[in-house]
């Protein structure tokens, strides 16, 4: 009997008809059963007469399956496999947890620290491997990436493959190119092995090939195909679009329809979002809609975090708050110190933040688009933040008011503070109002120098602590056990 680990992939490969157009003529699905549960998944044609169904089991034990199809050769195929407990490092898919936060399916906390490499999966084997090697030694646990090729500044090269058969002037939108998607899913599997979530952007406006304005029936067929191929990967997030509000050929009704298709046809209910262009918020998609799991925003207005949390009652991710780099465009030339500052500002306001890097070079290999190497100063500082968050309370960090005379952003759990960030300010002392009848050790964190200095042990209630008069400092509070 075949063995598959929990939240791994069981794949059924079947030979089938090649006549006509298998992408549109053949329907294939499979029903997977465990005890009194039944889950149906769609299958797909993978070229050269091969059909596949993929399933991600979430419970150890014996699972049984049976296929359904309008093709006699594919229908009624049955069998079973054993799902074994997850291996070390496999925590399952990421879910929304405690309204505003995330956790893995096994209950482990997930503090999102994202980066952006829109076009990295079609840059050729050498550069793609370099990107994976860079990610392996980074702190990032999510990457925003596109399904379709991207045409934009410093990204004008043609991909080695295209998602459809045909050519730029005459795509056959009724026939997918399996090789293109096989390569994409290989990279998603590579990310999974590194423990990195693939925030997969399904459409985007930076297109010269015609993929951003396909007919409605092609959009839907593409969406069903991508769901059938990729939903079984535990590290998938669905981002319907990058900067959806400048894709004028699609209406709000179209995005609503796409969300509903994912909601109804993703058996595993992966996280779902959509990303805006307008940074003020006037053109945000309505994140209150039930099919949106979290708000993915392009904005640097961290002061709006509480308003958006209260409005949407969902996690807030500042997926794009401008990029560290030196390109002429203002969106891509903030300093490493500013990028680091924004990560701390977002974190201590109860949100999550995304990174990008856009340093010019003669080869036009900018991380934010093509991947390669990270050369900026913020990634090691983001790794320092990750180290601090590794010891944070389980369940997510909630905003806490009134911890100091000046209301610096502060987060903790159940009114117990964990991090307070003094941002651009450089006080020589701080007067803290800690919970009464509790005792804390207080550490000074230099977010740029990445140092930890103990300031006090066994303090509580109202206390004044001296500080070094430097900006970008934070305080960490560690509650002491009663003697």
Short mmCIF file of C-alpha atoms in Angstrom, two decimals:
data_model
loop_
_atom_site.label_atom_id
_atom_site.label_comp_id
_atom_site.label_asym_id
_atom_site.label_seq_id
_atom_site.Cartn_x
_atom_site.Cartn_y
_atom_site.Cartn_z
CA UNK A 1 0.00 0.00 0.00
CA UNK A 2 1.25 3.50 -0.85
CA UNK A 3 2.24 5.73 2.08
CA UNK A 4 1.83 9.51 2.06
CA UNK A 5 2.64 11.85 4.93
CA UNK A 6 -0.02 14.07 6.42
CA UNK A 7 -0.38 17.26 4.32
CA UNK A 8 1.74 15.64 1.64
CA UNK A 9 0.42 14.76 -1.84
CA UNK A 10 -1.11 11.52 -3.02
CA UNK A 11 -1.07 11.51 -6.82
CA UNK A 12 -3.02 9.15 -9.05
CA UNK A 13 -1.64 8.93 -12.59
CA UNK A 14 -3.90 7.41 -15.24
CA UNK A 15 -3.49 6.84 -18.99
CA UNK A 16 -6.41 8.17 -20.99
CA UNK A 17 -7.71 9.45 -24.31
CA UNK A 18 -5.65 11.78 -26.49
CA UNK A 19 -8.17 12.32 -29.29
CA UNK A 20 -9.89 15.66 -29.71
CA UNK A 21 -9.00 18.20 -27.03
CA UNK A 22 -8.57 16.47 -23.65
CA UNK A 23 -8.38 19.83 -21.85
CA UNK A 24 -12.00 20.61 -22.67
CA UNK A 25 -13.52 17.25 -23.67
CA UNK A 26 -12.62 15.13 -20.65
CA UNK A 27 -13.94 15.57 -17.12
CA UNK A 28 -12.10 13.78 -14.31
CA UNK A 29 -12.54 13.86 -10.56
CA UNK A 30 -11.93 11.57 -7.63
CA UNK A 31 -13.65 11.11 -4.30
CA UNK A 32 -11.43 10.43 -1.29
CA UNK A 33 -12.95 8.90 1.83
CA UNK A 34 -11.71 8.56 5.38
CA UNK A 35 -14.15 7.05 7.87
CA UNK A 36 -17.29 9.23 7.58
CA UNK A 37 -15.60 12.02 5.57
CA UNK A 38 -15.76 12.42 1.81
CA UNK A 39 -13.73 14.94 -0.24
CA UNK A 40 -13.99 15.39 -3.99
CA UNK A 41 -11.07 16.76 -6.02
CA UNK A 42 -10.81 17.62 -9.70
CA UNK A 43 -8.34 15.96 -12.01
CA UNK A 44 -6.48 17.44 -14.97
CA UNK A 45 -4.83 16.48 -18.23
CA UNK A 46 -1.03 16.65 -18.08
CA UNK A 47 -0.25 15.97 -21.73
CA UNK A 48 1.01 12.89 -23.62
CA UNK A 49 -2.07 10.88 -22.67
CA UNK A 50 -1.58 11.26 -18.90
CA UNK A 51 -4.32 12.36 -16.49
CA UNK A 52 -3.73 13.13 -12.82
CA UNK A 53 -5.63 13.71 -9.62
CA UNK A 54 -3.84 15.07 -6.56
CA UNK A 55 -5.00 14.93 -2.98
CA UNK A 56 -3.61 16.36 0.26
CA UNK A 57 -4.70 14.15 3.19
CA UNK A 58 -5.00 15.93 6.51
CA UNK A 59 -5.62 12.98 8.83
CA UNK A 60 -3.44 9.89 9.44
CA UNK A 61 -5.10 6.61 8.59
CA UNK A 62 -6.36 4.60 5.61
CA UNK A 63 -7.94 6.66 2.82
CA UNK A 64 -9.95 5.15 -0.05
CA UNK A 65 -10.60 6.72 -3.44
CA UNK A 66 -12.66 6.24 -6.58
CA UNK A 67 -12.57 8.20 -9.83
CA UNK A 68 -15.43 9.68 -11.81
CA UNK A 69 -15.15 10.65 -15.49
CA UNK A 70 -17.03 10.95 -18.75
CA UNK A 71 -14.31 8.72 -20.20
CA UNK A 72 -14.84 5.03 -19.62
CA UNK A 73 -11.08 4.41 -19.36
CA UNK A 74 -10.78 6.90 -16.47
CA UNK A 75 -14.00 6.19 -14.55
CA UNK A 76 -14.38 3.81 -11.64
CA UNK A 77 -10.70 3.47 -10.79
CA UNK A 78 -10.40 2.77 -7.07
CA UNK A 79 -7.79 2.06 -4.43
CA UNK A 80 -6.45 3.11 -1.07
CA UNK A 81 -3.36 4.53 0.61
CA UNK A 82 -2.15 5.12 4.15
CA UNK A 83 -1.60 8.62 5.46
CA UNK A 84 1.24 8.70 8.00
CA UNK A 85 1.81 11.45 10.61
CA UNK A 86 3.62 14.53 9.31
CA UNK A 87 7.40 14.54 9.31
CA UNK A 88 9.41 17.08 11.26
CA UNK A 89 9.18 20.51 9.65
CA UNK A 90 5.83 19.77 8.01
CA UNK A 91 3.27 21.83 9.94
CA UNK A 92 0.56 21.75 7.29
CA UNK A 93 -1.12 24.65 5.48
CA UNK A 94 -1.30 28.12 7.00
CA UNK A 95 -4.74 29.18 8.23
CA UNK A 96 -6.24 32.30 9.78
CA UNK A 97 -5.98 32.08 13.56
CA UNK A 98 -7.46 34.24 16.30
CA UNK A 99 -9.18 36.53 13.76
CA UNK A 100 -6.16 38.74 12.96
CA UNK A 101 -3.33 36.22 12.79
CA UNK A 102 -2.11 33.00 11.23
CA UNK A 103 -1.15 29.53 12.37
CA UNK A 104 -0.18 26.28 10.72
CA UNK A 105 -2.70 23.45 10.64
CA UNK A 106 -0.88 21.70 13.51
CA UNK A 107 -1.37 24.78 15.71
CA UNK A 108 2.13 26.24 15.42
CA UNK A 109 2.25 30.01 15.14
CA UNK A 110 3.05 31.53 11.77
CA UNK A 111 4.44 35.07 11.83
CA UNK A 112 4.46 36.15 8.19
CA UNK A 113 7.74 37.65 6.94
CA UNK A 114 7.30 37.90 3.20
CA UNK A 115 9.31 38.89 0.16
CA UNK A 116 8.55 39.51 -3.51
CA UNK A 117 10.01 37.82 -6.62
CA UNK A 118 7.31 38.26 -9.23
CA UNK A 119 8.98 36.62 -12.23
CA UNK A 120 11.59 34.30 -10.74
CA UNK A 121 10.18 31.03 -12.07
CA UNK A 122 10.96 31.70 -15.73
CA UNK A 123 14.54 32.99 -15.52
CA UNK A 124 16.35 29.77 -16.38
CA UNK A 125 17.75 27.00 -14.22
CA UNK A 126 20.93 28.74 -13.01
CA UNK A 127 19.24 31.91 -11.77
CA UNK A 128 16.28 30.02 -10.30
CA UNK A 129 18.63 27.77 -8.33
CA UNK A 130 20.48 30.84 -7.08
CA UNK A 131 17.15 32.29 -5.91
CA UNK A 132 16.36 29.11 -4.00
CA UNK A 133 19.82 29.10 -2.41
CA UNK A 134 19.29 32.71 -1.33
CA UNK A 135 15.88 31.92 0.13
CA UNK A 136 17.27 28.93 2.02
CA UNK A 137 19.52 31.19 4.09
CA UNK A 138 17.01 34.04 4.47
CA UNK A 139 14.34 34.68 7.09
CA UNK A 140 11.51 34.89 4.59
CA UNK A 141 8.66 32.41 4.99
CA UNK A 142 6.44 33.61 2.13
CA UNK A 143 7.13 34.78 -1.43
CA UNK A 144 4.78 36.65 -3.75
CA UNK A 145 5.11 35.27 -7.28
CA UNK A 146 3.15 35.30 -10.54
CA UNK A 147 1.73 32.46 -12.60
CA UNK A 148 1.89 34.40 -15.86
CA UNK A 149 5.01 36.05 -17.32
CA UNK A 150 5.55 39.70 -16.47
CA UNK A 151 6.48 42.60 -18.75
CA UNK A 152 7.80 45.59 -16.83
CA UNK A 153 10.87 47.71 -16.18
CA UNK A 154 14.02 45.57 -15.80
CA UNK A 155 11.99 42.53 -16.82
CA UNK A 156 11.67 42.35 -20.59
CA UNK A 157 13.07 38.87 -21.28
CA UNK A 158 10.87 36.20 -22.80
CA UNK A 159 10.08 33.11 -20.71
CA UNK A 160 11.38 29.76 -21.94
CA UNK A 161 7.82 28.37 -21.94
CA UNK A 162 4.32 29.82 -22.25
CA UNK A 163 1.16 28.71 -20.44
CA UNK A 164 -0.80 27.97 -23.64
CA UNK A 165 -0.07 26.31 -26.92
CA UNK A 166 0.35 28.54 -29.95
CA UNK A 167 2.24 31.82 -30.26
CA UNK A 168 2.01 35.43 -29.13
CA UNK A 169 -0.11 36.32 -32.14
CA UNK A 170 -2.27 33.20 -32.04
CA UNK A 171 -2.65 31.51 -28.68
CA UNK A 172 -4.82 28.43 -28.54
CA UNK A 173 -6.53 29.31 -25.26
CA UNK A 174 -8.30 25.93 -25.29
CA UNK A 175 -5.01 24.05 -24.81
CA UNK A 176 -2.68 24.53 -21.87
CA UNK A 177 1.03 23.88 -22.15
CA UNK A 178 1.64 21.26 -19.43
CA UNK A 179 5.42 21.84 -19.46
CA UNK A 180 4.90 25.43 -18.29
CA UNK A 181 2.82 24.35 -15.31
CA UNK A 182 5.07 21.38 -14.55
CA UNK A 183 7.94 23.82 -14.14
CA UNK A 184 5.86 26.15 -11.96
CA UNK A 185 4.79 23.35 -9.64
CA UNK A 186 8.38 22.11 -9.41
CA UNK A 187 9.36 25.50 -8.02
CA UNK A 188 6.40 25.48 -5.63
CA UNK A 189 7.61 22.09 -4.39
CA UNK A 190 11.11 23.56 -3.98
CA UNK A 191 9.66 26.32 -1.82
CA UNK A 192 7.68 23.77 0.19
CA UNK A 193 10.91 21.91 0.95
CA UNK A 194 12.32 25.19 2.33
CA UNK A 195 9.25 25.85 4.46
CA UNK A 196 8.23 28.86 2.35
CA UNK A 197 4.66 29.73 1.39
CA UNK A 198 3.98 30.46 -2.30
CA UNK A 199 1.62 33.44 -2.49
CA UNK A 200 0.57 32.76 -6.06
CA UNK A 201 -0.64 35.76 -8.10
CA UNK A 202 -3.18 34.47 -10.60
CA UNK A 203 -3.50 37.61 -12.79
CA UNK A 204 -1.60 40.87 -13.16
CA UNK A 205 -1.70 43.90 -15.49
CA UNK A 206 1.95 43.88 -16.65
CA UNK A 207 1.35 41.83 -19.74
CA UNK A 208 2.19 41.96 -23.43
CA UNK A 209 1.02 38.45 -24.27
CA UNK A 210 -2.75 38.78 -23.80
CA UNK A 211 -3.08 36.79 -20.57
CA UNK A 212 -4.54 39.71 -18.60
CA UNK A 213 -7.57 40.11 -20.87
CA UNK A 214 -8.54 36.59 -21.90
CA UNK A 215 -12.21 35.80 -22.59
CA UNK A 216 -14.31 35.02 -19.52
CA UNK A 217 -14.62 31.33 -20.34
CA UNK A 218 -10.83 31.06 -20.69
CA UNK A 219 -10.29 32.81 -17.35
CA UNK A 220 -12.57 30.30 -15.67
CA UNK A 221 -11.04 27.28 -17.43
CA UNK A 222 -7.58 28.51 -16.41
CA UNK A 223 -8.71 28.94 -12.81
CA UNK A 224 -10.17 25.43 -12.65
CA UNK A 225 -6.99 24.02 -14.18
CA UNK A 226 -4.69 25.79 -11.73
CA UNK A 227 -6.86 24.65 -8.81
CA UNK A 228 -6.78 21.04 -9.98
CA UNK A 229 -2.99 21.12 -10.48
CA UNK A 230 -1.83 23.08 -7.44
CA UNK A 231 -4.37 23.01 -4.62
CA UNK A 232 -2.85 19.86 -3.12
CA UNK A 233 0.38 21.71 -2.32
CA UNK A 234 0.16 22.71 1.32
CA UNK A 235 2.21 25.90 0.85
CA UNK A 236 -0.14 27.58 -1.64
CA UNK A 237 -1.89 30.91 -1.03
CA UNK A 238 -4.19 32.33 -3.71
CA UNK A 239 -3.72 36.00 -4.61
CA UNK A 240 -6.22 36.78 -7.33
CA UNK A 241 -4.29 39.72 -8.71
CA UNK A 242 -1.43 42.08 -8.26
CA UNK A 243 -2.72 45.67 -8.47
CA UNK A 244 -6.16 44.49 -9.54
CA UNK A 245 -7.53 48.04 -9.68
CA UNK A 246 -5.52 48.94 -12.78
CA UNK A 247 -6.78 45.88 -14.67
CA UNK A 248 -9.63 47.85 -16.25
CA UNK A 249 -10.75 44.98 -18.46
CA UNK A 250 -12.02 43.13 -15.37
CA UNK A 251 -14.87 44.30 -13.15
CA UNK A 252 -15.56 43.82 -9.47
CA UNK A 253 -18.08 41.21 -10.55
CA UNK A 254 -15.33 39.27 -12.30
CA UNK A 255 -13.17 39.24 -9.16
CA UNK A 256 -16.18 38.20 -7.08
CA UNK A 257 -16.80 35.33 -9.50
CA UNK A 258 -13.18 34.18 -9.35
CA UNK A 259 -13.22 34.25 -5.56
CA UNK A 260 -16.39 32.14 -5.52
CA UNK A 261 -14.86 29.58 -7.89
CA UNK A 262 -11.86 29.20 -5.61
CA UNK A 263 -14.07 29.04 -2.54
CA UNK A 264 -16.21 26.32 -4.08
CA UNK A 265 -13.50 24.25 -5.79
CA UNK A 266 -10.48 24.39 -3.50
CA UNK A 267 -10.98 21.32 -1.26
CA UNK A 268 -8.44 22.63 1.27
CA UNK A 269 -9.58 26.25 1.58
CA UNK A 270 -6.16 27.82 1.17
CA UNK A 271 -5.79 31.48 2.07
CA UNK A 272 -7.34 33.92 -0.44
CA UNK A 273 -6.62 37.60 -1.09
CA UNK A 274 -6.35 40.30 -3.75
CA UNK A 275 -3.78 43.11 -3.99
CA UNK A 276 -4.43 46.78 -4.76
CA UNK A 277 -2.46 49.52 -6.48
CA UNK A 278 -3.94 52.60 -4.80
CA UNK A 279 -1.99 53.09 -1.58
CA UNK A 280 -4.48 55.33 0.21
CA UNK A 281 -7.19 52.71 0.31
CA UNK A 282 -9.87 54.33 -1.82
CA UNK A 283 -9.69 51.55 -4.39
CA UNK A 284 -9.34 48.62 -2.04
CA UNK A 285 -11.36 45.54 -2.87
CA UNK A 286 -14.00 44.99 -0.20
CA UNK A 287 -12.06 42.72 2.15
CA UNK A 288 -15.20 42.27 4.24
CA UNK A 289 -16.54 39.85 1.64
CA UNK A 290 -16.69 36.33 3.06
CA UNK A 291 -14.39 34.74 0.49
CA UNK A 292 -11.47 36.99 1.43
CA UNK A 293 -9.38 35.45 4.22
CA UNK A 294 -6.95 38.33 4.77
CA UNK A 295 -6.25 41.84 3.47
CA UNK A 296 -3.25 42.06 1.16
CA UNK A 297 -2.54 45.79 0.85
CA UNK A 298 -0.11 48.04 -0.97
CA UNK A 299 0.37 50.89 1.46
CA UNK A 300 2.80 52.52 3.85
CA UNK A 301 0.04 53.83 6.10
CA UNK A 302 0.75 51.63 9.10
CA UNK A 303 -1.26 54.01 11.28
CA UNK A 304 -4.36 52.67 9.51
CA UNK A 305 -3.77 49.13 10.78
CA UNK A 306 -6.21 49.39 13.68
CA UNK A 307 -8.90 50.91 11.45
CA UNK A 308 -8.53 48.16 8.85
CA UNK A 309 -8.45 45.42 11.49
CA UNK A 310 -11.64 46.76 13.00
CA UNK A 311 -13.28 47.15 9.59
CA UNK A 312 -12.35 43.77 8.10
CA UNK A 313 -11.80 41.67 11.22
CA UNK A 314 -9.11 39.78 9.33
CA UNK A 315 -5.30 39.68 9.25
CA UNK A 316 -3.66 42.69 7.59
CA UNK A 317 -0.54 42.14 5.45
CA UNK A 318 1.31 45.14 4.06
CA UNK A 319 2.53 43.00 1.18
CA UNK A 320 3.98 46.02 -0.55
CA UNK A 321 5.13 49.04 1.45
CA UNK A 322 7.75 50.08 -1.15
CA UNK A 323 11.06 48.37 -1.72
CA UNK A 324 14.63 48.71 -0.53
CA UNK A 325 16.71 49.78 -3.50
CA UNK A 326 17.92 52.62 -5.71
CA UNK A 327 15.78 52.65 -8.86
CA UNK A 328 14.58 56.09 -10.00
CA UNK A 329 10.99 55.26 -9.03
CA UNK A 330 9.94 56.24 -5.50
CA UNK A 331 8.31 52.84 -4.94
CA UNK A 332 11.71 51.17 -5.18
CA UNK A 333 14.31 53.36 -3.51
CA UNK A 334 13.80 53.38 0.24
CA UNK A 335 16.82 52.66 2.41
CA UNK A 336 17.59 49.42 4.23
CA UNK A 337 17.01 51.26 7.50
CA UNK A 338 13.58 52.41 6.33
CA UNK A 339 12.64 48.92 5.14
CA UNK A 340 13.65 47.50 8.52
CA UNK A 341 11.73 50.26 10.28
CA UNK A 342 8.57 49.40 8.35
CA UNK A 343 8.77 45.75 9.36
CA UNK A 344 8.96 46.73 13.04
CA UNK A 345 6.27 49.37 12.66
CA UNK A 346 3.87 46.92 11.03
CA UNK A 347 4.61 44.17 13.54
CA UNK A 348 4.06 46.39 16.59
CA UNK A 349 0.80 47.72 15.14
CA UNK A 350 -0.61 44.19 14.91
CA UNK A 351 -0.05 43.65 11.18
CA UNK A 352 2.40 41.77 8.93
CA UNK A 353 4.82 43.18 6.35
CA UNK A 354 6.35 42.22 3.00
CA UNK A 355 9.81 42.96 1.61
CA UNK A 356 11.22 43.64 -1.82
CA UNK A 357 14.63 44.64 -3.18
CA UNK A 358 15.28 46.78 -6.27
CA UNK A 359 18.98 47.62 -6.62
CA UNK A 360 20.12 48.49 -10.14
CA UNK A 361 22.85 46.42 -11.79
CA UNK A 362 24.23 45.93 -15.28
CA UNK A 363 22.58 42.54 -15.68
CA UNK A 364 19.15 43.94 -14.78
CA UNK A 365 18.63 41.17 -12.26
CA UNK A 366 16.57 42.83 -9.56
CA UNK A 367 15.42 40.56 -6.74
CA UNK A 368 11.86 41.92 -6.72
CA UNK A 369 11.35 40.64 -10.23
CA UNK A 370 13.90 37.99 -11.23
CA UNK A 371 15.33 36.78 -7.94
CA UNK A 372 19.03 35.90 -7.73
CA UNK A 373 20.93 37.28 -4.74
CA UNK A 374 19.90 39.62 -1.96
CA UNK A 375 22.42 42.42 -1.48
CA UNK A 376 20.48 44.87 0.68
CA UNK A 377 20.84 45.63 4.36
CA UNK A 378 17.32 44.84 5.52
CA UNK A 379 17.23 41.01 5.14
CA UNK A 380 19.59 40.31 8.08
CA UNK A 381 17.60 42.80 10.19
CA UNK A 382 14.37 41.04 9.23
CA UNK A 383 16.06 37.81 10.34
CA UNK A 384 16.73 39.49 13.69
CA UNK A 385 13.02 40.31 13.97
CA UNK A 386 12.23 36.67 13.13
CA UNK A 387 14.48 35.58 16.01
CA UNK A 388 12.55 37.87 18.36
CA UNK A 389 9.20 36.62 17.08
CA UNK A 390 10.27 33.00 17.57
CA UNK A 391 9.91 33.56 21.31
CA UNK A 392 6.65 35.52 21.04
CA UNK A 393 3.43 34.21 22.56
CA UNK A 394 1.52 31.65 20.55
CA UNK A 395 -1.60 32.91 18.83
CA UNK A 396 -0.41 36.26 17.51
CA UNK A 397 0.50 39.67 18.92
CA UNK A 398 -2.32 42.09 19.69
CA UNK A 399 -2.04 45.89 20.04
CA UNK A 400 -1.86 47.11 23.64
CA UNK A 401 -2.37 50.75 24.56
CA UNK A 402 -1.08 52.74 27.51
CA UNK A 403 2.23 50.98 28.14
CA UNK A 404 4.16 54.27 28.16
CA UNK A 405 3.44 57.97 28.67
CA UNK A 406 3.78 58.39 24.92
CA UNK A 407 1.70 55.79 23.11
CA UNK A 408 4.44 53.98 21.21
CA UNK A 409 3.10 51.01 19.24
CA UNK A 410 3.09 47.98 21.50
CA UNK A 411 1.86 44.41 21.08
CA UNK A 412 1.48 41.45 23.37
CA UNK A 413 -0.95 38.80 24.49
CA UNK A 414 -3.87 39.13 26.91
CA UNK A 415 -2.79 42.65 27.97
CA UNK A 416 0.71 41.33 28.74
CA UNK A 417 3.20 43.32 26.61
CA UNK A 418 5.85 41.64 24.52
CA UNK A 419 7.25 44.29 22.12
CA UNK A 420 7.20 48.08 22.29
CA UNK A 421 8.76 50.03 19.42
CA UNK A 422 10.00 53.60 19.83
CA UNK A 423 10.21 54.09 16.09
CA UNK A 424 11.97 57.28 14.91
CA UNK A 425 11.99 58.73 18.41
CA UNK A 426 15.09 58.75 20.64
CA UNK A 427 14.09 59.26 24.28
CA UNK A 428 16.75 59.28 26.99
CA UNK A 429 14.30 57.54 29.32
CA UNK A 430 10.91 55.91 29.18
CA UNK A 431 8.24 55.67 31.86
CA UNK A 432 6.43 52.36 31.61
CA UNK A 433 3.07 51.37 33.04
CA UNK A 434 3.34 47.62 33.35
CA UNK A 435 0.58 45.34 34.61
CA UNK A 436 0.38 45.37 38.39
CA UNK A 437 1.33 42.34 40.47
CA UNK A 438 3.45 40.96 37.66
CA UNK A 439 7.19 40.98 37.16
CA UNK A 440 9.11 41.44 33.93
CA UNK A 441 12.62 41.34 32.55
CA UNK A 442 13.05 44.15 30.02
CA UNK A 443 15.47 43.92 27.08
CA UNK A 444 16.55 46.77 24.84
CA UNK A 445 16.57 45.78 21.18
CA UNK A 446 18.58 47.76 18.68
CA UNK A 447 16.72 46.92 15.49
CA UNK A 448 19.55 48.13 13.24
CA UNK A 449 22.60 46.90 15.12
CA UNK A 450 20.68 43.69 15.96
CA UNK A 451 21.75 43.67 19.61
CA UNK A 452 19.91 42.66 22.77
CA UNK A 453 20.78 44.38 26.05
CA UNK A 454 19.13 43.59 29.34
CA UNK A 455 17.80 46.79 30.95
CA UNK A 456 16.07 45.45 34.02
CA UNK A 457 15.05 42.32 35.90
CA UNK A 458 11.99 41.88 38.09
CA UNK A 459 10.25 45.19 37.36
CA UNK A 460 6.52 45.84 37.37
CA UNK A 461 3.81 48.47 37.78
CA UNK A 462 5.23 51.94 37.05
CA UNK A 463 8.94 52.10 36.30
CA UNK A 464 11.30 54.51 34.52
CA UNK A 465 14.19 53.10 32.50
CA UNK A 466 17.13 54.97 31.01
CA UNK A 467 17.70 54.65 27.26
CA UNK A 468 20.59 55.46 24.91
CA UNK A 469 18.84 58.28 22.98
CA UNK A 470 18.88 56.41 19.67
CA UNK A 471 16.06 55.97 17.15
CA UNK A 472 14.69 52.60 16.00
CA UNK A 473 14.96 50.99 19.43
CA UNK A 474 12.48 48.49 20.84
CA UNK A 475 11.75 46.94 24.21
CA UNK A 476 11.01 43.27 24.77
CA UNK A 477 9.18 42.21 27.91
CA UNK A 478 9.65 38.74 29.35
CA UNK A 479 7.24 37.91 32.12
CA UNK A 480 8.96 36.31 35.09
CA UNK A 481 7.54 33.31 36.86
CA UNK A 482 6.52 33.97 40.49
CA UNK A 483 9.29 33.03 42.94
#
